[in-house]
């Protein structure tokens, strides 16, 4: 069991030990809506095995979309050759182009958010995409080291039109044990119509009534400054011990 969990956290690798894509952050291994729904399954339902949603989605996707073979067995997927085949379909299905310069040029804004305990889509991949946007704006899509001094300016050039907020304890699109309710759309409207960029999103959660916390624009983190520990007003968004490139593991 421990080996299986480590594989989920680490992400799939090919025969050379190279990571193909990100795994999932730890958290939500037990509660309904987390691992039970997406990764481990919930055992048996009405006398029948109840597989996790991740299995059901990939099974249908590989059989009918990627390989066009209803008899395809997903357990035979080749982690050395398969990614190249998936890359062909990604041109049709994925919205992963990090070049948002046209959007920025016409004054567009994006408020992007992701739940840390989302086990449908890894938050680590969203962070990685955000770094790709930063790199593209500084003309370094190859992630080289030659222009590291340009990172602060590129980050500023990114946050002036797209900001990423991460919600601890939030499952896929909602729910979970953390602060899961916040008004991202209202923040976007205020940014577009009034020119006020969101420096935080105040979040609450049904599992913790009377408690609020700020969701900070990545890579900032909430830091307690004193006062009521249950109030978002007692926290400031600061860069504390974080490498802005951490998402590119």
Short mmCIF file of C-alpha atoms in Angstrom, two decimals:
data_model
loop_
_atom_site.label_atom_id
_atom_site.label_comp_id
_atom_site.label_asym_id
_atom_site.label_seq_id
_atom_site.Cartn_x
_atom_site.Cartn_y
_atom_site.Cartn_z
CA UNK A 1 0.00 0.00 0.00
CA UNK A 2 2.82 2.40 0.86
CA UNK A 3 4.40 1.86 -2.57
CA UNK A 4 1.08 2.60 -4.29
CA UNK A 5 0.64 5.81 -2.31
CA UNK A 6 4.18 6.93 -3.13
CA UNK A 7 3.45 6.34 -6.83
CA UNK A 8 0.33 8.52 -6.62
CA UNK A 9 2.26 11.32 -4.94
CA UNK A 10 5.22 11.05 -7.31
CA UNK A 11 3.37 10.71 -10.61
CA UNK A 12 3.85 8.22 -13.48
CA UNK A 13 7.36 7.51 -14.74
CA UNK A 14 8.79 5.76 -17.77
CA UNK A 15 11.23 2.83 -17.71
CA UNK A 16 14.16 5.25 -17.32
CA UNK A 17 12.63 6.63 -14.14
CA UNK A 18 11.77 9.96 -15.75
CA UNK A 19 8.57 11.59 -14.54
CA UNK A 20 5.95 11.89 -17.28
CA UNK A 21 3.67 14.24 -15.42
CA UNK A 22 3.03 15.47 -11.89
CA UNK A 23 1.49 13.35 -9.19
CA UNK A 24 -0.94 14.60 -6.56
CA UNK A 25 -0.17 16.58 -3.40
CA UNK A 26 -0.80 14.78 -0.14
CA UNK A 27 -4.14 15.36 1.56
CA UNK A 28 -7.76 14.18 1.30
CA UNK A 29 -6.68 10.53 1.34
CA UNK A 30 -9.69 9.64 3.47
CA UNK A 31 -12.69 11.96 3.09
CA UNK A 32 -15.39 11.32 0.52
CA UNK A 33 -14.79 13.40 -2.57
CA UNK A 34 -11.02 13.01 -2.36
CA UNK A 35 -9.14 9.75 -2.85
CA UNK A 36 -12.28 7.68 -2.35
CA UNK A 37 -13.98 9.25 -5.34
CA UNK A 38 -11.03 9.76 -7.68
CA UNK A 39 -8.12 7.45 -6.85
CA UNK A 40 -8.88 4.49 -4.58
CA UNK A 41 -12.59 3.92 -5.21
CA UNK A 42 -15.06 3.19 -2.44
CA UNK A 43 -14.98 -0.59 -2.50
CA UNK A 44 -18.27 -2.25 -3.40
CA UNK A 45 -21.63 -0.69 -4.24
CA UNK A 46 -24.72 -2.90 -4.41
CA UNK A 47 -22.56 -5.99 -4.69
CA UNK A 48 -20.50 -4.61 -7.58
CA UNK A 49 -16.96 -3.18 -7.57
CA UNK A 50 -16.97 0.62 -7.60
CA UNK A 51 -13.85 1.86 -9.42
CA UNK A 52 -12.53 5.41 -8.96
CA UNK A 53 -13.40 8.12 -11.42
CA UNK A 54 -9.80 8.43 -12.61
CA UNK A 55 -9.97 4.82 -13.84
CA UNK A 56 -13.35 5.27 -15.54
CA UNK A 57 -12.26 8.42 -17.37
CA UNK A 58 -8.93 7.09 -18.62
CA UNK A 59 -10.50 3.77 -19.62
CA UNK A 60 -13.04 5.38 -21.93
CA UNK A 61 -10.58 8.00 -23.17
CA UNK A 62 -7.89 5.50 -24.15
CA UNK A 63 -10.31 2.98 -25.68
CA UNK A 64 -12.51 5.27 -27.73
CA UNK A 65 -10.57 8.47 -28.26
CA UNK A 66 -6.84 7.76 -28.28
CA UNK A 67 -6.59 4.23 -29.70
CA UNK A 68 -10.09 3.88 -31.22
CA UNK A 69 -10.21 0.28 -30.03
CA UNK A 70 -13.04 -0.86 -27.72
CA UNK A 71 -10.99 -3.93 -26.76
CA UNK A 72 -7.96 -1.90 -25.67
CA UNK A 73 -6.74 -2.82 -22.20
CA UNK A 74 -5.58 0.32 -20.32
CA UNK A 75 -3.40 -1.84 -18.08
CA UNK A 76 -1.16 -2.43 -21.10
CA UNK A 77 -0.42 1.28 -21.57
CA UNK A 78 3.26 1.74 -22.49
CA UNK A 79 4.79 4.53 -20.41
CA UNK A 80 7.69 4.81 -22.87
CA UNK A 81 5.76 5.03 -26.15
CA UNK A 82 2.30 6.04 -24.99
CA UNK A 83 3.00 9.70 -24.10
CA UNK A 84 3.86 10.48 -27.74
CA UNK A 85 0.48 9.09 -28.80
CA UNK A 86 -1.29 11.12 -26.12
CA UNK A 87 0.52 14.25 -27.33
CA UNK A 88 -1.27 13.95 -30.67
CA UNK A 89 -4.71 14.05 -29.05
CA UNK A 90 -3.65 16.82 -26.67
CA UNK A 91 -3.60 19.20 -29.63
CA UNK A 92 -7.39 18.81 -29.74
CA UNK A 93 -8.23 18.54 -26.05
CA UNK A 94 -5.72 20.52 -23.99
CA UNK A 95 -5.69 24.25 -23.26
CA UNK A 96 -2.02 24.44 -22.31
CA UNK A 97 -0.54 27.10 -24.59
CA UNK A 98 1.45 29.38 -22.25
CA UNK A 99 1.70 32.22 -24.77
CA UNK A 100 -0.96 34.62 -23.51
CA UNK A 101 0.66 37.74 -24.95
CA UNK A 102 -2.30 38.42 -27.27
CA UNK A 103 -4.70 38.29 -24.32
CA UNK A 104 -2.46 40.59 -22.30
CA UNK A 105 -2.11 43.02 -25.22
CA UNK A 106 -5.85 43.52 -25.52
CA UNK A 107 -6.28 44.08 -21.79
CA UNK A 108 -7.64 40.66 -20.88
CA UNK A 109 -7.53 39.39 -17.30
CA UNK A 110 -7.56 35.90 -15.78
CA UNK A 111 -8.30 34.87 -12.20
CA UNK A 112 -7.12 31.26 -12.04
CA UNK A 113 -7.75 29.03 -9.02
CA UNK A 114 -7.22 25.43 -8.02
CA UNK A 115 -7.94 23.32 -4.95
CA UNK A 116 -4.83 21.78 -3.38
CA UNK A 117 -6.79 18.60 -2.65
CA UNK A 118 -8.21 18.26 -6.16
CA UNK A 119 -7.62 14.63 -7.13
CA UNK A 120 -9.14 14.95 -10.56
CA UNK A 121 -6.50 17.44 -11.78
CA UNK A 122 -3.26 17.99 -9.93
CA UNK A 123 -2.68 21.51 -8.62
CA UNK A 124 1.02 20.93 -9.34
CA UNK A 125 0.25 20.92 -13.06
CA UNK A 126 -1.54 24.25 -12.75
CA UNK A 127 1.45 25.74 -10.95
CA UNK A 128 3.71 24.34 -13.65
CA UNK A 129 1.56 25.97 -16.35
CA UNK A 130 1.68 29.29 -14.50
CA UNK A 131 5.49 29.11 -14.52
CA UNK A 132 5.40 28.42 -18.24
CA UNK A 133 3.40 31.61 -18.73
CA UNK A 134 6.02 33.51 -16.72
CA UNK A 135 8.85 31.99 -18.77
CA UNK A 136 7.11 32.81 -22.04
CA UNK A 137 6.75 36.45 -21.04
CA UNK A 138 10.48 36.66 -20.37
CA UNK A 139 11.28 34.92 -23.65
CA UNK A 140 12.57 31.76 -22.01
CA UNK A 141 10.19 28.93 -22.70
CA UNK A 142 13.13 26.54 -22.38
CA UNK A 143 13.48 27.26 -18.63
CA UNK A 144 17.20 28.07 -18.94
CA UNK A 145 19.27 29.80 -16.29
CA UNK A 146 20.77 32.57 -18.37
CA UNK A 147 18.14 35.19 -17.51
CA UNK A 148 17.22 34.32 -13.93
CA UNK A 149 17.65 38.01 -13.08
CA UNK A 150 14.64 38.71 -15.29
CA UNK A 151 12.33 36.53 -13.18
CA UNK A 152 10.99 39.29 -10.85
CA UNK A 153 10.10 41.50 -13.81
CA UNK A 154 8.53 38.61 -15.70
CA UNK A 155 6.51 37.67 -12.60
CA UNK A 156 5.26 41.26 -12.32
CA UNK A 157 4.40 41.25 -16.03
CA UNK A 158 2.37 38.09 -15.39
CA UNK A 159 0.49 39.13 -12.26
CA UNK A 160 -0.67 42.34 -13.93
CA UNK A 161 -3.09 40.26 -16.04
CA UNK A 162 -3.24 36.70 -14.64
CA UNK A 163 -3.20 35.62 -11.01
CA UNK A 164 -3.29 32.13 -9.55
CA UNK A 165 -4.96 31.33 -6.24
CA UNK A 166 -4.58 27.96 -4.48
CA UNK A 167 -7.22 26.78 -2.00
CA UNK A 168 -5.90 24.43 0.73
CA UNK A 169 -8.22 21.54 1.54
CA UNK A 170 -10.42 22.04 -1.52
CA UNK A 171 -11.52 19.09 -3.65
CA UNK A 172 -12.33 19.11 -7.37
CA UNK A 173 -14.23 22.35 -8.10
CA UNK A 174 -15.53 22.53 -4.53
CA UNK A 175 -16.07 20.73 -1.26
CA UNK A 176 -13.45 19.37 1.07
CA UNK A 177 -12.25 20.14 4.60
CA UNK A 178 -10.69 23.53 3.84
CA UNK A 179 -11.76 27.04 2.89
CA UNK A 180 -13.73 26.25 -0.24
CA UNK A 181 -16.13 29.17 -0.82
CA UNK A 182 -14.88 32.41 -2.37
CA UNK A 183 -15.90 34.88 -5.08
CA UNK A 184 -13.34 34.54 -7.85
CA UNK A 185 -15.77 35.82 -10.49
CA UNK A 186 -16.53 38.99 -8.53
CA UNK A 187 -12.79 39.60 -8.21
CA UNK A 188 -12.41 39.18 -11.97
CA UNK A 189 -15.25 41.62 -12.71
CA UNK A 190 -13.74 44.18 -10.32
CA UNK A 191 -10.37 43.79 -12.03
CA UNK A 192 -11.75 44.17 -15.56
CA UNK A 193 -14.30 46.90 -14.92
CA UNK A 194 -12.60 48.90 -12.16
CA UNK A 195 -8.92 48.13 -12.67
CA UNK A 196 -8.54 46.73 -9.13
CA UNK A 197 -6.34 43.62 -9.20
CA UNK A 198 -7.22 41.03 -6.53
CA UNK A 199 -4.52 40.95 -3.86
CA UNK A 200 -6.44 38.23 -1.99
CA UNK A 201 -9.65 36.20 -2.10
CA UNK A 202 -11.40 35.80 1.24
CA UNK A 203 -12.50 32.19 1.61
CA UNK A 204 -14.77 30.35 4.04
CA UNK A 205 -15.66 26.69 4.44
CA UNK A 206 -18.74 24.78 5.56
CA UNK A 207 -16.55 22.45 7.62
CA UNK A 208 -15.26 25.39 9.70
CA UNK A 209 -18.09 27.83 10.40
CA UNK A 210 -17.03 31.25 11.57
CA UNK A 211 -13.53 30.90 10.09
CA UNK A 212 -12.17 32.80 7.09
CA UNK A 213 -8.78 32.79 5.45
CA UNK A 214 -7.16 34.75 2.62
CA UNK A 215 -6.22 32.94 -0.55
CA UNK A 216 -3.10 34.73 -1.75
CA UNK A 217 -1.94 35.18 -5.34
CA UNK A 218 0.78 32.61 -6.02
CA UNK A 219 3.57 32.50 -4.91
CA UNK A 220 2.52 34.54 -1.84
CA UNK A 221 1.33 32.76 1.29
CA UNK A 222 -0.93 33.84 4.18
CA UNK A 223 1.07 34.78 7.27
CA UNK A 224 -0.58 35.34 10.66
CA UNK A 225 0.04 38.87 11.96
CA UNK A 226 -1.92 38.82 15.21
CA UNK A 227 -5.52 39.27 16.23
CA UNK A 228 -8.46 36.94 15.77
CA UNK A 229 -7.09 33.68 14.39
CA UNK A 230 -10.49 32.95 12.83
CA UNK A 231 -10.45 36.11 10.70
CA UNK A 232 -8.83 36.55 7.30
CA UNK A 233 -8.05 40.12 8.35
CA UNK A 234 -5.41 38.77 10.77
CA UNK A 235 -3.32 37.43 7.90
CA UNK A 236 -1.11 39.14 5.33
CA UNK A 237 -0.01 37.75 1.97
CA UNK A 238 3.77 37.49 1.90
CA UNK A 239 6.56 35.65 0.13
CA UNK A 240 7.82 33.36 2.87
CA UNK A 241 10.42 30.67 2.14
CA UNK A 242 8.96 29.99 -1.29
CA UNK A 243 10.89 29.50 -4.51
CA UNK A 244 8.73 31.04 -7.28
CA UNK A 245 9.81 28.16 -9.52
CA UNK A 246 8.77 25.41 -7.08
CA UNK A 247 5.96 24.16 -9.26
CA UNK A 248 8.41 22.96 -11.95
CA UNK A 249 9.54 19.84 -10.13
#
